[in-house]
Each structure stands twice: as structure tokens, then as C-alpha cells.
Coordinates of C-alpha atoms and ligand atoms in Angstrom, one line a residue:
M27 CA -25.7 -36.0 -20.0
K28 CA -23.8 -32.7 -20.2
D29 CA -22.7 -31.2 -23.5
I30 CA -18.9 -31.3 -23.4
S31 CA -16.3 -30.8 -26.1
V32 CA -15.0 -33.7 -28.1
K33 CA -11.6 -33.2 -26.6
Q34 CA -12.9 -33.2 -23.0
F35 CA -15.2 -36.2 -23.8
L36 CA -12.3 -38.3 -25.1
Q37 CA -10.2 -37.5 -22.0
D38 CA -13.1 -38.4 -19.7
V39 CA -13.8 -41.7 -21.5
K40 CA -10.1 -42.6 -21.4
S41 CA -9.9 -41.9 -17.7
G42 CA -13.1 -43.9 -17.1
N43 CA -15.2 -41.0 -16.0
I44 CA -17.9 -41.7 -18.5
D45 CA -20.0 -44.9 -18.7
L46 CA -20.2 -45.5 -22.4
N47 CA -23.3 -47.6 -22.3
D48 CA -25.3 -44.9 -20.5
F49 CA -23.8 -42.3 -22.7
F50 CA -24.8 -44.1 -25.9
S51 CA -28.4 -44.6 -24.7
G52 CA -28.5 -40.9 -24.1
V53 CA -27.1 -40.2 -27.6
I54 CA -29.8 -42.4 -29.3
E55 CA -32.6 -40.6 -27.4
K56 CA -31.2 -37.2 -28.3
C57 CA -30.8 -38.3 -32.0
E58 CA -34.5 -39.4 -32.0
V59 CA -35.5 -35.9 -30.9
I60 CA -33.2 -34.3 -33.5
Q61 CA -34.7 -36.5 -36.2
E62 CA -38.2 -35.6 -35.2
K63 CA -37.5 -31.9 -35.3
Y64 CA -35.0 -31.5 -38.2
D65 CA -34.8 -34.7 -40.4
A66 CA -31.0 -35.1 -40.3
F67 CA -30.9 -38.9 -40.8
I68 CA -31.7 -41.4 -43.5
T69 CA -30.9 -44.2 -41.1
L70 CA -30.7 -43.8 -37.4
L71 CA -29.2 -46.8 -35.6
E72 CA -31.3 -48.2 -32.7
K73 CA -28.4 -50.2 -31.3
L74 CA -24.8 -49.0 -31.4
Q75 CA -21.8 -51.2 -31.9
A76 CA -19.3 -51.3 -29.1
P77 CA -16.1 -49.4 -30.0
R78 CA -13.6 -51.6 -31.9
S79 CA -10.6 -50.2 -30.0
K80 CA -9.5 -47.8 -27.4
G81 CA -7.8 -45.6 -30.0
K82 CA -7.8 -41.9 -30.5
L83 CA -11.5 -41.7 -31.2
Y84 CA -12.5 -44.1 -28.4
G85 CA -16.3 -43.9 -27.9
L86 CA -16.8 -40.8 -30.1
P87 CA -20.2 -40.7 -31.9
L88 CA -19.7 -40.4 -35.6
S89 CA -22.4 -39.7 -38.2
V90 CA -21.8 -40.7 -41.8
K91 CA -23.1 -39.1 -45.0
D92 CA -25.2 -41.7 -46.8
N93 CA -22.9 -42.1 -49.8
I94 CA -20.1 -43.6 -47.8
C95 CA -20.4 -47.4 -47.5
T96 CA -21.0 -48.9 -44.1
K97 CA -20.9 -52.6 -43.5
N98 CA -24.3 -54.0 -42.6
I99 CA -25.9 -50.5 -42.6
Q100 CA -28.1 -49.4 -45.4
T101 CA -26.3 -46.9 -47.8
T102 CA -28.5 -45.2 -50.3
A103 CA -26.6 -42.0 -51.4
G104 CA -30.0 -40.3 -51.0
S105 CA -31.4 -42.2 -54.0
K106 CA -34.5 -44.4 -54.3
I107 CA -32.6 -46.6 -56.7
L108 CA -30.3 -47.7 -53.8
E109 CA -33.0 -48.2 -51.3
G110 CA -32.3 -51.3 -49.2
Y111 CA -28.7 -51.5 -50.4
I112 CA -26.6 -53.0 -47.5
P113 CA -22.9 -52.9 -48.3
P114 CA -21.0 -56.0 -47.3
F115 CA -17.9 -53.9 -46.5
D116 CA -16.8 -50.6 -44.9
A117 CA -15.3 -47.8 -46.9
T118 CA -11.6 -47.2 -46.0
A119 CA -12.5 -43.9 -44.1
I120 CA -15.1 -45.9 -42.1
D121 CA -12.7 -48.7 -41.3
R122 CA -10.1 -46.2 -40.1
T123 CA -12.4 -44.3 -37.8
R124 CA -13.7 -47.6 -36.4
N125 CA -10.1 -48.8 -35.9
E126 CA -9.6 -45.6 -33.7
G127 CA -12.7 -46.5 -31.7
A128 CA -15.3 -44.2 -33.2
V129 CA -19.0 -45.4 -33.0
I130 CA -21.3 -44.9 -35.9
I131 CA -24.7 -43.5 -34.9
G132 CA -26.4 -43.2 -38.3
K133 CA -26.3 -42.2 -41.9
T134 CA -27.2 -38.6 -42.8
V135 CA -29.4 -37.1 -45.4
M136 CA -27.9 -35.8 -48.6
D137 CA -29.0 -34.7 -52.1
E138 CA -29.4 -37.7 -54.3
F139 CA -25.8 -38.8 -55.2
G140 CA -24.6 -35.3 -54.1
F141 CA -26.6 -33.5 -56.8
G142 CA -27.6 -30.3 -55.1
T143 CA -26.8 -27.4 -52.9
F144 CA -29.7 -27.4 -50.5
S145 CA -30.4 -31.1 -49.6
V146 CA -33.9 -30.8 -51.1
N147 CA -33.1 -33.5 -53.8
S148 CA -33.3 -36.4 -51.5
T149 CA -35.8 -39.3 -51.4
Y150 CA -35.5 -39.5 -47.6
G151 CA -36.6 -36.2 -46.1
I152 CA -35.2 -32.7 -46.2
P153 CA -33.1 -31.5 -43.3
K154 CA -34.2 -28.3 -41.7
N155 CA -31.8 -25.7 -40.4
P156 CA -31.8 -25.8 -36.6
L157 CA -31.2 -22.0 -36.5
D158 CA -34.4 -21.4 -38.6
L159 CA -36.7 -24.3 -39.5
D160 CA -37.8 -22.5 -42.7
R161 CA -34.3 -22.5 -44.1
T162 CA -32.0 -25.1 -45.7
C163 CA -28.9 -26.6 -44.0
G164 CA -27.1 -26.4 -47.3
G165 CA -26.1 -29.3 -49.4
S166 CA -25.4 -31.8 -50.4
S167 CA -24.1 -32.9 -46.9
G168 CA -27.1 -31.2 -45.3
G169 CA -27.9 -34.0 -42.8
A170 CA -24.3 -33.8 -41.5
S171 CA -24.4 -30.1 -40.9
C172 CA -27.9 -30.3 -39.5
L173 CA -26.9 -32.9 -36.9
T174 CA -23.6 -31.1 -36.1
S175 CA -25.4 -27.8 -35.5
A176 CA -28.2 -29.4 -33.5
A177 CA -26.3 -32.0 -31.4
D178 CA -25.7 -31.1 -27.8
F179 CA -23.4 -34.0 -27.3
P180 CA -19.9 -34.7 -28.6
H181 CA -20.0 -35.8 -32.2
V182 CA -18.2 -35.5 -35.5
A183 CA -19.5 -36.1 -39.1
L184 CA -18.0 -37.7 -42.1
A185 CA -19.2 -35.8 -45.2
E186 CA -18.2 -35.5 -48.9
S187 CA -17.6 -32.7 -51.4
T188 CA -17.6 -32.7 -55.2
G189 CA -18.1 -29.0 -55.8
G190 CA -18.8 -27.5 -52.4
S191 CA -20.9 -30.0 -50.5
I192 CA -18.9 -29.6 -47.2
S193 CA -18.2 -25.9 -47.2
C194 CA -21.7 -24.8 -48.2
P195 CA -23.6 -26.7 -45.4
A196 CA -20.9 -25.7 -42.9
A197 CA -21.4 -22.1 -43.8
F198 CA -25.2 -22.2 -43.6
T199 CA -25.3 -23.9 -40.2
G200 CA -22.5 -22.1 -38.4
T201 CA -20.3 -25.3 -38.2
V202 CA -16.8 -26.0 -39.4
G203 CA -16.3 -28.0 -42.6
L204 CA -13.0 -29.3 -44.1
T205 CA -12.6 -30.5 -47.6
P206 CA -9.1 -32.1 -47.9
T207 CA -6.8 -32.2 -50.9
Y208 CA -8.1 -34.5 -53.6
G209 CA -6.5 -37.9 -53.0
L210 CA -5.6 -37.3 -49.3
V211 CA -8.5 -39.4 -48.1
S212 CA -9.2 -42.7 -49.8
R213 CA -12.4 -42.8 -51.9
W214 CA -12.6 -46.5 -51.6
G215 CA -16.2 -47.3 -50.6
L216 CA -17.5 -43.8 -51.5
I217 CA -20.4 -44.0 -54.0
D218 CA -19.1 -42.0 -56.9
Y219 CA -20.6 -38.7 -58.1
A220 CA -17.7 -37.5 -60.2
N221 CA -14.5 -39.5 -59.6
S222 CA -12.0 -36.8 -60.5
L223 CA -13.7 -34.4 -58.0
D224 CA -15.0 -36.4 -55.0
K225 CA -13.4 -36.0 -51.6
I226 CA -14.4 -37.4 -48.2
G227 CA -14.0 -34.8 -45.5
C228 CA -15.3 -33.7 -42.1
I229 CA -17.9 -31.4 -40.5
G230 CA -17.6 -30.6 -36.8
K231 CA -18.4 -28.0 -34.2
N232 CA -14.8 -26.6 -34.1
V233 CA -11.4 -26.8 -35.8
Y234 CA -9.9 -29.2 -33.3
D235 CA -12.7 -31.8 -34.0
I236 CA -12.1 -31.9 -37.7
A237 CA -8.3 -31.9 -37.4
L238 CA -8.8 -35.0 -35.1
L239 CA -11.1 -36.7 -37.6
L240 CA -8.8 -35.9 -40.5
S241 CA -5.9 -37.5 -38.7
A242 CA -7.8 -40.7 -38.5
I243 CA -8.9 -40.9 -42.2
A244 CA -6.1 -39.3 -44.2
G245 CA -3.2 -41.2 -45.7
N246 CA -2.4 -43.6 -48.6
D247 CA -4.7 -46.5 -49.3
S248 CA -3.8 -49.2 -51.9
H249 CA -7.5 -49.8 -52.6
D250 CA -7.7 -46.4 -54.3
S251 CA -5.4 -45.7 -57.2
T252 CA -5.9 -42.0 -56.9
S253 CA -4.9 -42.0 -53.3
L254 CA -1.7 -39.9 -52.7
S255 CA 1.4 -41.5 -51.2
V256 CA 1.4 -39.4 -48.0
P257 CA 2.0 -40.8 -44.6
K258 CA -0.5 -40.5 -41.8
Q259 CA 0.0 -37.6 -39.4
D260 CA -1.5 -35.9 -36.4
Y261 CA -3.1 -32.7 -37.7
T262 CA -4.0 -31.4 -34.3
K263 CA -0.4 -30.5 -33.7
Y264 CA -0.7 -27.5 -36.1
L265 CA -3.3 -25.9 -33.9
T266 CA -0.9 -24.4 -31.4
K267 CA 0.6 -21.8 -33.7
D268 CA -0.6 -18.3 -34.2
V269 CA -0.9 -16.4 -37.6
K270 CA 2.1 -14.1 -37.2
G271 CA 3.9 -13.7 -40.5
M272 CA 1.2 -15.7 -42.5
K273 CA 0.6 -14.2 -45.9
I274 CA -3.1 -14.1 -46.9
G275 CA -4.3 -13.5 -50.4
I276 CA -7.8 -12.0 -51.0
P277 CA -9.1 -13.1 -54.4
K278 CA -11.0 -10.1 -55.7
E279 CA -13.3 -12.2 -58.0
Y280 CA -14.7 -13.9 -54.9
F281 CA -16.4 -10.7 -53.7
E282 CA -18.2 -10.0 -57.0
G283 CA -22.0 -10.5 -56.6
V284 CA -21.7 -11.3 -53.0
N285 CA -24.2 -9.9 -50.6
E286 CA -22.7 -6.6 -49.2
N287 CA -23.4 -7.6 -45.5
I288 CA -21.5 -10.8 -46.1
S289 CA -18.5 -9.1 -47.6
K290 CA -18.4 -6.8 -44.6
I291 CA -18.2 -9.7 -42.2
I292 CA -15.4 -11.3 -44.3
W293 CA -13.4 -8.1 -44.4
A294 CA -13.8 -7.8 -40.6
A295 CA -12.4 -11.4 -40.4
I296 CA -9.5 -10.5 -42.6
K297 CA -8.7 -7.4 -40.4
K298 CA -8.9 -9.6 -37.3
L299 CA -6.3 -11.9 -38.8
E300 CA -4.2 -8.8 -39.6
D301 CA -4.4 -7.6 -36.0
E302 CA -3.1 -11.0 -35.0
G303 CA 0.0 -10.6 -37.1
A304 CA -0.9 -11.9 -40.6
T305 CA -0.5 -9.7 -43.7
Y306 CA -2.9 -9.6 -46.6
K307 CA -3.1 -8.4 -50.1
E308 CA -5.7 -8.5 -52.9
V309 CA -5.0 -10.9 -55.8
S310 CA -6.7 -11.8 -59.0
L311 CA -7.5 -15.4 -60.1
P312 CA -8.6 -14.4 -63.7
H313 CA -10.1 -17.8 -64.7
T314 CA -12.6 -17.9 -61.8
Q315 CA -15.5 -16.8 -64.0
Y316 CA -15.1 -19.9 -66.2
A317 CA -14.9 -22.3 -63.2
L318 CA -18.7 -22.8 -62.8
P319 CA -19.6 -23.9 -66.4
S320 CA -16.4 -26.0 -66.5
Y321 CA -17.3 -27.7 -63.2
Y322 CA -20.8 -28.5 -64.2
I323 CA -19.8 -30.0 -67.5
I324 CA -17.1 -32.2 -65.9
A325 CA -19.3 -33.2 -63.0
V326 CA -22.3 -34.2 -65.0
S327 CA -20.2 -36.0 -67.6
E328 CA -18.6 -38.2 -65.0
A329 CA -21.9 -38.5 -63.1
S330 CA -23.8 -39.8 -66.2
T331 CA -21.3 -42.6 -66.8
N332 CA -21.2 -43.5 -63.1
L333 CA -25.0 -43.8 -62.9
A334 CA -25.1 -46.3 -65.8
K335 CA -24.5 -49.1 -63.4
Y336 CA -27.8 -48.6 -61.7
A337 CA -29.9 -50.6 -64.0
G338 CA -32.0 -52.9 -61.7
M339 CA -29.6 -55.8 -62.1
R340 CA -26.9 -55.7 -59.5
Y341 CA -27.6 -53.0 -57.0
G342 CA -30.6 -51.5 -55.4
L343 CA -34.0 -51.2 -57.0
H344 CA -35.3 -54.2 -58.9
M345 CA -38.6 -54.5 -60.6
A346 CA -40.7 -57.2 -62.4
L347 CA -38.8 -58.2 -65.6
Q348 CA -41.2 -57.1 -68.3
G349 CA -40.4 -56.4 -72.0
N350 CA -36.9 -56.5 -73.4
F351 CA -33.8 -55.3 -71.5
D352 CA -34.0 -51.8 -72.8
E353 CA -37.5 -51.4 -71.6
Y354 CA -36.7 -53.0 -68.2
F355 CA -33.7 -50.6 -67.7
S356 CA -35.8 -47.6 -68.6
T357 CA -38.6 -48.6 -66.3
V358 CA -36.2 -49.1 -63.4
R359 CA -34.3 -45.9 -64.0
S360 CA -37.4 -43.8 -64.6
N361 CA -38.7 -45.0 -61.3
G362 CA -35.5 -45.0 -59.3
F363 CA -33.9 -41.7 -60.2
G364 CA -35.1 -38.3 -59.1
E365 CA -35.6 -35.3 -61.3
E366 CA -32.2 -33.7 -60.8
A367 CA -30.4 -37.1 -61.4
K368 CA -32.3 -37.5 -64.7
R369 CA -31.4 -33.9 -65.7
R370 CA -27.7 -34.6 -65.0
I371 CA -27.7 -37.9 -66.9
I372 CA -29.2 -36.1 -69.9
L373 CA -26.8 -33.1 -69.7
G374 CA -23.7 -35.4 -69.1
T375 CA -24.6 -37.7 -72.0
F376 CA -25.0 -34.8 -74.3
A377 CA -21.6 -33.2 -73.2
R378 CA -19.8 -36.4 -74.0
M379 CA -21.6 -37.3 -77.3
A380 CA -19.6 -37.7 -80.5
G381 CA -19.5 -34.3 -82.2
Y382 CA -20.0 -32.3 -78.9
R383 CA -17.2 -33.8 -76.8
D384 CA -14.5 -31.4 -78.0
A385 CA -16.7 -28.4 -77.7
Y386 CA -17.8 -29.1 -74.2
Y387 CA -16.1 -31.8 -72.2
L388 CA -12.5 -31.3 -73.5
K389 CA -12.8 -27.6 -73.4
A390 CA -14.0 -27.8 -69.8
L391 CA -10.9 -29.9 -69.0
K392 CA -8.7 -27.2 -70.5
V393 CA -10.4 -24.5 -68.4
R394 CA -9.8 -26.7 -65.3
T395 CA -6.1 -26.6 -66.0
K396 CA -6.2 -22.8 -66.2
V397 CA -8.1 -22.7 -62.9
I398 CA -5.4 -24.9 -61.3
E399 CA -2.6 -22.7 -62.8
D400 CA -4.3 -19.6 -61.2
F401 CA -4.1 -21.2 -57.8
K402 CA -0.6 -22.6 -58.2
K403 CA 0.7 -19.1 -59.2
T404 CA -1.0 -17.5 -56.3
F405 CA 0.2 -20.0 -53.7
K406 CA 3.8 -19.1 -54.7
K407 CA 3.2 -15.8 -52.9
F408 CA 0.6 -16.6 -50.3
D409 CA 0.1 -19.2 -47.5
V410 CA -3.7 -19.2 -47.7
L411 CA -6.5 -17.5 -49.6
A412 CA -9.5 -16.0 -47.8
A413 CA -13.0 -15.4 -49.2
P414 CA -16.7 -15.7 -48.3
T415 CA -17.8 -19.4 -48.5
M416 CA -21.3 -18.6 -50.0
P417 CA -22.6 -15.5 -51.7
V418 CA -25.9 -15.6 -49.7
V419 CA -27.1 -16.7 -46.3
A420 CA -29.1 -20.0 -46.0
P421 CA -32.1 -19.4 -48.2
R422 CA -35.7 -20.2 -47.1
F423 CA -37.4 -23.3 -48.7
D424 CA -40.0 -21.1 -50.4
E425 CA -37.2 -19.1 -52.0
I426 CA -35.4 -22.2 -53.2
E427 CA -38.6 -23.5 -54.8
K428 CA -38.6 -20.4 -57.1
L429 CA -35.1 -20.9 -58.3
S430 CA -34.4 -22.4 -61.7
P431 CA -31.8 -25.3 -62.0
I432 CA -29.3 -22.8 -63.4
E433 CA -29.9 -20.4 -60.5
V434 CA -29.3 -23.2 -58.1
Y435 CA -26.0 -24.1 -59.9
M436 CA -25.0 -20.4 -59.6
M437 CA -25.0 -20.7 -55.8
D438 CA -21.9 -22.8 -56.0
I439 CA -20.0 -19.9 -57.7
L440 CA -17.5 -19.5 -54.8
T441 CA -16.8 -23.2 -54.0
V442 CA -16.4 -24.9 -57.4
A443 CA -13.0 -23.4 -58.4
P444 CA -11.1 -24.8 -55.3
N445 CA -12.9 -28.1 -55.8
L446 CA -12.0 -28.3 -59.4
A447 CA -8.4 -27.6 -58.4
G448 CA -8.5 -30.3 -55.7
I449 CA -7.0 -27.9 -53.1
P450 CA -7.9 -28.1 -49.4
M451 CA -10.4 -25.7 -47.9
I452 CA -12.1 -24.9 -44.6
S453 CA -15.3 -23.0 -43.9
V454 CA -15.4 -21.5 -40.4
P455 CA -18.1 -19.3 -38.9
A456 CA -17.1 -15.6 -39.1
G457 CA -20.2 -13.8 -37.9
E458 CA -23.9 -13.3 -38.6
V459 CA -26.2 -11.4 -40.9
N460 CA -29.8 -11.1 -39.4
G461 CA -29.0 -13.9 -37.0
L462 CA -27.8 -16.3 -39.8
P463 CA -24.2 -17.6 -39.9
I464 CA -21.6 -16.5 -42.5
G465 CA -18.7 -18.7 -43.4
L466 CA -15.1 -17.6 -44.0
H467 CA -13.5 -19.8 -46.6
L468 CA -9.8 -20.5 -46.2
M469 CA -8.1 -22.2 -49.1
G470 CA -4.6 -23.7 -49.2
D471 CA -2.2 -25.2 -51.7
H472 CA -2.3 -29.0 -52.3
L473 CA -1.5 -30.9 -49.1
E474 CA -1.2 -27.7 -47.1
E475 CA -4.0 -28.7 -44.7
K476 CA -1.7 -27.6 -41.9
K477 CA -1.8 -24.0 -42.9
I478 CA -5.6 -23.7 -43.3
L479 CA -6.0 -25.5 -40.0
Q480 CA -3.6 -23.2 -38.3
V481 CA -5.2 -20.0 -39.6
S482 CA -8.8 -21.2 -39.0
H483 CA -8.0 -22.4 -35.5
A484 CA -6.3 -19.1 -34.6
F485 CA -9.2 -17.3 -36.1
T486 CA -11.9 -19.2 -34.2
K487 CA -10.1 -19.5 -30.9
T488 CA -10.5 -15.8 -29.8
Ligands
LIG212 N1 -23.8 -28.3 -55.6 C1 -22.8 -29.0 -56.3 C2 -23.4 -29.9 -57.3 O1 -24.6 -30.1 -57.3 C3 -21.8 -29.7 -55.4 C4 -22.3 -30.9 -54.9 C5 -21.3 -31.7 -54.1 O2 -20.2 -31.2 -53.8 N2 -21.6 -33.0 -53.9 O3 -22.8 -30.5 -58.1

């Protein structure tokens, strides 16, 4: 089995040049090897379902982050509390990819409920970076980026971002990650972390692959009341244009505290785009410094209410009924949730408590509005914004162990603002520092996926 591009593979399958049964057995074998080496999966399927249709993704292997519900396939969101949960239904994004003929190969590792930046907060193994086994693949969609980077067969990954969980793992593994506009892809069947922030998106080896996957999953869904009324479209059609005349804004706050070698690579990327006909100018997004605390207050507040339903009654972990209900709930929850989930339940409950709500939660919402206004103003003058995706290269696990929870939260400093604003963003590989990949982050205005796809494609093509 040769490693061919997704585009080539789909053409070959269509014209009958690939025997799908042989191909799938090869894929399973390869995934077993990848699992052995890197721990990308929570569930790796032993038998694959035949494609539902001969649609636009006919026969294409698809991996799914484990917080997206898949019918008859265990879905844990990386948490012990959901061990053994088998959804009786497919999330809308899954249904749509299956309708186009995609074939699910497994569920990928993630930080518990998405709580993390390095995929070390999972009950089901820690994915190792295929480029250096001592380093993280990023998080929380670490299994998705791990598999995408390791796979030597055509494959795309469904992932999810609340505050950076697609961009970060893409940057750390040299893959491409797209977080769509909030509401463009239905959240129906996505296990909630923070409802006002969660977005299903894509990780792939190149821009074409994610544009293709986005075309399958985007568009209005009556099951999700926050889903936007936008028609389906083919996003690959935006990949033919160059960047001539595109106006690129460079937010200066996004270079503060960033490793100097990383900044150099991003500036080289900007110059390359200029050489290809784009113009650029530095801009200021003055509320950027408040985005991180605001994000964490909103995210943990929503998370703590979402996690209330895991009480050993309806979903997942059940235990022997002993003592009164309060005692039962606390036994189940103490056993089922990991340390970071517990920390966020406590923080979120505090931020929403009577007497503190105005000082924390409501203030954070006001800051969020300011962050959105910064972006809206800037996009009146620019087509896209360009910045580094992460302030550091993928850290080693022994470095991660030494970080305090706050230091881990600080790693999200460049990704939380666009996630708070719900604007679309793509991380593409821009170069390397000491052999480790660096991500260029391209951000666009709401529903301007086409512009970031156009620029990222033009950038990565040459
Ligand atoms: N690292 C961020 C957090 O822990 C983002 C996670 C995500 O996007 N799911 O909240």
C-alpha cells in the first residue's frame, strides 16, 4: 500500500483502481503499529464498516476525536466517568461524513473533556509526538494530530476546539488544523466542554484535505439551535486563487513573549506572502492581554455545569448504591473524574457562586465582547490576521510535569482570543526550530473560511 494523497486516493477509488477491502486491512494493520508506537487511539476498530455511499469521501479513512458521538462505538471524551458509554446515535458531523462515504477507523485520544493543552490529562494513554517520542502532540486533540502526523496512508481527522485544541496540536506535529466559525458545524452529538465555545473542526496533512472535510460537515442543522443558517458549499473551490491583493494584519500583541526563533519563522512566512503579492501591516488588538483570564473563567463556568450530569445515574460509570444520594454522587464523581476535571469543577462553581458571579463570570463576558470588537474593527481593514500559533515548540513530557496548572493555561495565550471571538482559524506548518515544527496561525472574520483557506493553501503550496 503506497502513501498517496487524499485527492489521488479518492480519484483512484472512484475509478476502481483500489480494492477497498485490501486497502482497509492494510489500514488496520498500520494503525495497530501506530498505536503500539505512539498511543493515538482510545478505540481502534478491528472491523471497518463498508462505506455508506459513493459520495465525495468514498472510502476515505476518518478518525474521530473521542468527544464526538459515534453510533455503536464507545465514546468516552477521554474520561473514566464515560468508560463503556456507547452512543445509540451519530453526531451530525459523523452522519454527514458517513453520508459522503467516509469510513471511521477509530476514536482518538484527548484530554479529559478537552481540559488540557498537551493530552496528558486522559485516562486512556498519552499520545507521543511521532517527530520526537519524548514530546507532546499538543492538546486536547492530541490523538488526532498524532495519527495525522504518523499515518502513511490517506486519512483525515475530526477534532474539536474550545480554546485552541485544534491549532495547538496541529502546530506541534507539523499538520494542518482548521477551527471553523462558531456555529458553522453542528455541535449536535458533541460532548460539551463549554457550549458557547466548542467547535468541531478538522486536522489533516494539507489544506486541501481539511477543505474537503469541512465541505462535508459544515452547514445548518436543525438539531443544534446555535447552528448558523448557512448553506453547504464546496470549500475546495477557494484553493485555486493566489494571495495577490490580500491584506494581512499582523497583531503585535501576538509576538510578545514568543520564543525569538519562532517569531523569525513567522516573519519569514509573512515576507513570503508579501513576495507572492499580499500586503501586510502591523495592528494592535488591545484587549488581547485580558483574553486568557476571561477565557478560563467562561470555559470552567460552563464546564462545571455541563459536568453535573455525570452522577452515576444515567451515563457512564455506575457504582454500588451506598449511603444517601449525595454520598453516592460524590463517590462516583471522585472516582470518575481526573484531577484537572475536578479542579475545573471547583473553579467554575466558585466563579458562578452568588456574590462572585458579577466579579468573575459577568466581567469575563464583558471582556469577551471587547475581544470580539477588537477583531471586528481589524477585519474592516484586513482580510486575514497572521501570527504564531503557539509561543513555544512542543515541550518534552519532563518539562510539562514541572509546569503549574497556571503555567499550562498560559500556553494557550495565542489561541484563546480567536476562540473566544468564534472566528475561524487555521494553523499551517511554517518551518522548524531545532527540527520541531512551527505553526503559522491565520485568522479570518466570521464565516470567512474561504479567505484563510485561500491564503494557507497559497502559502503551503510552494
Ligand atoms: N487548553 C485549553 C483548555 O484547556 C483549550 C482546550 C480545548 O480547546 N478543548 O481549556
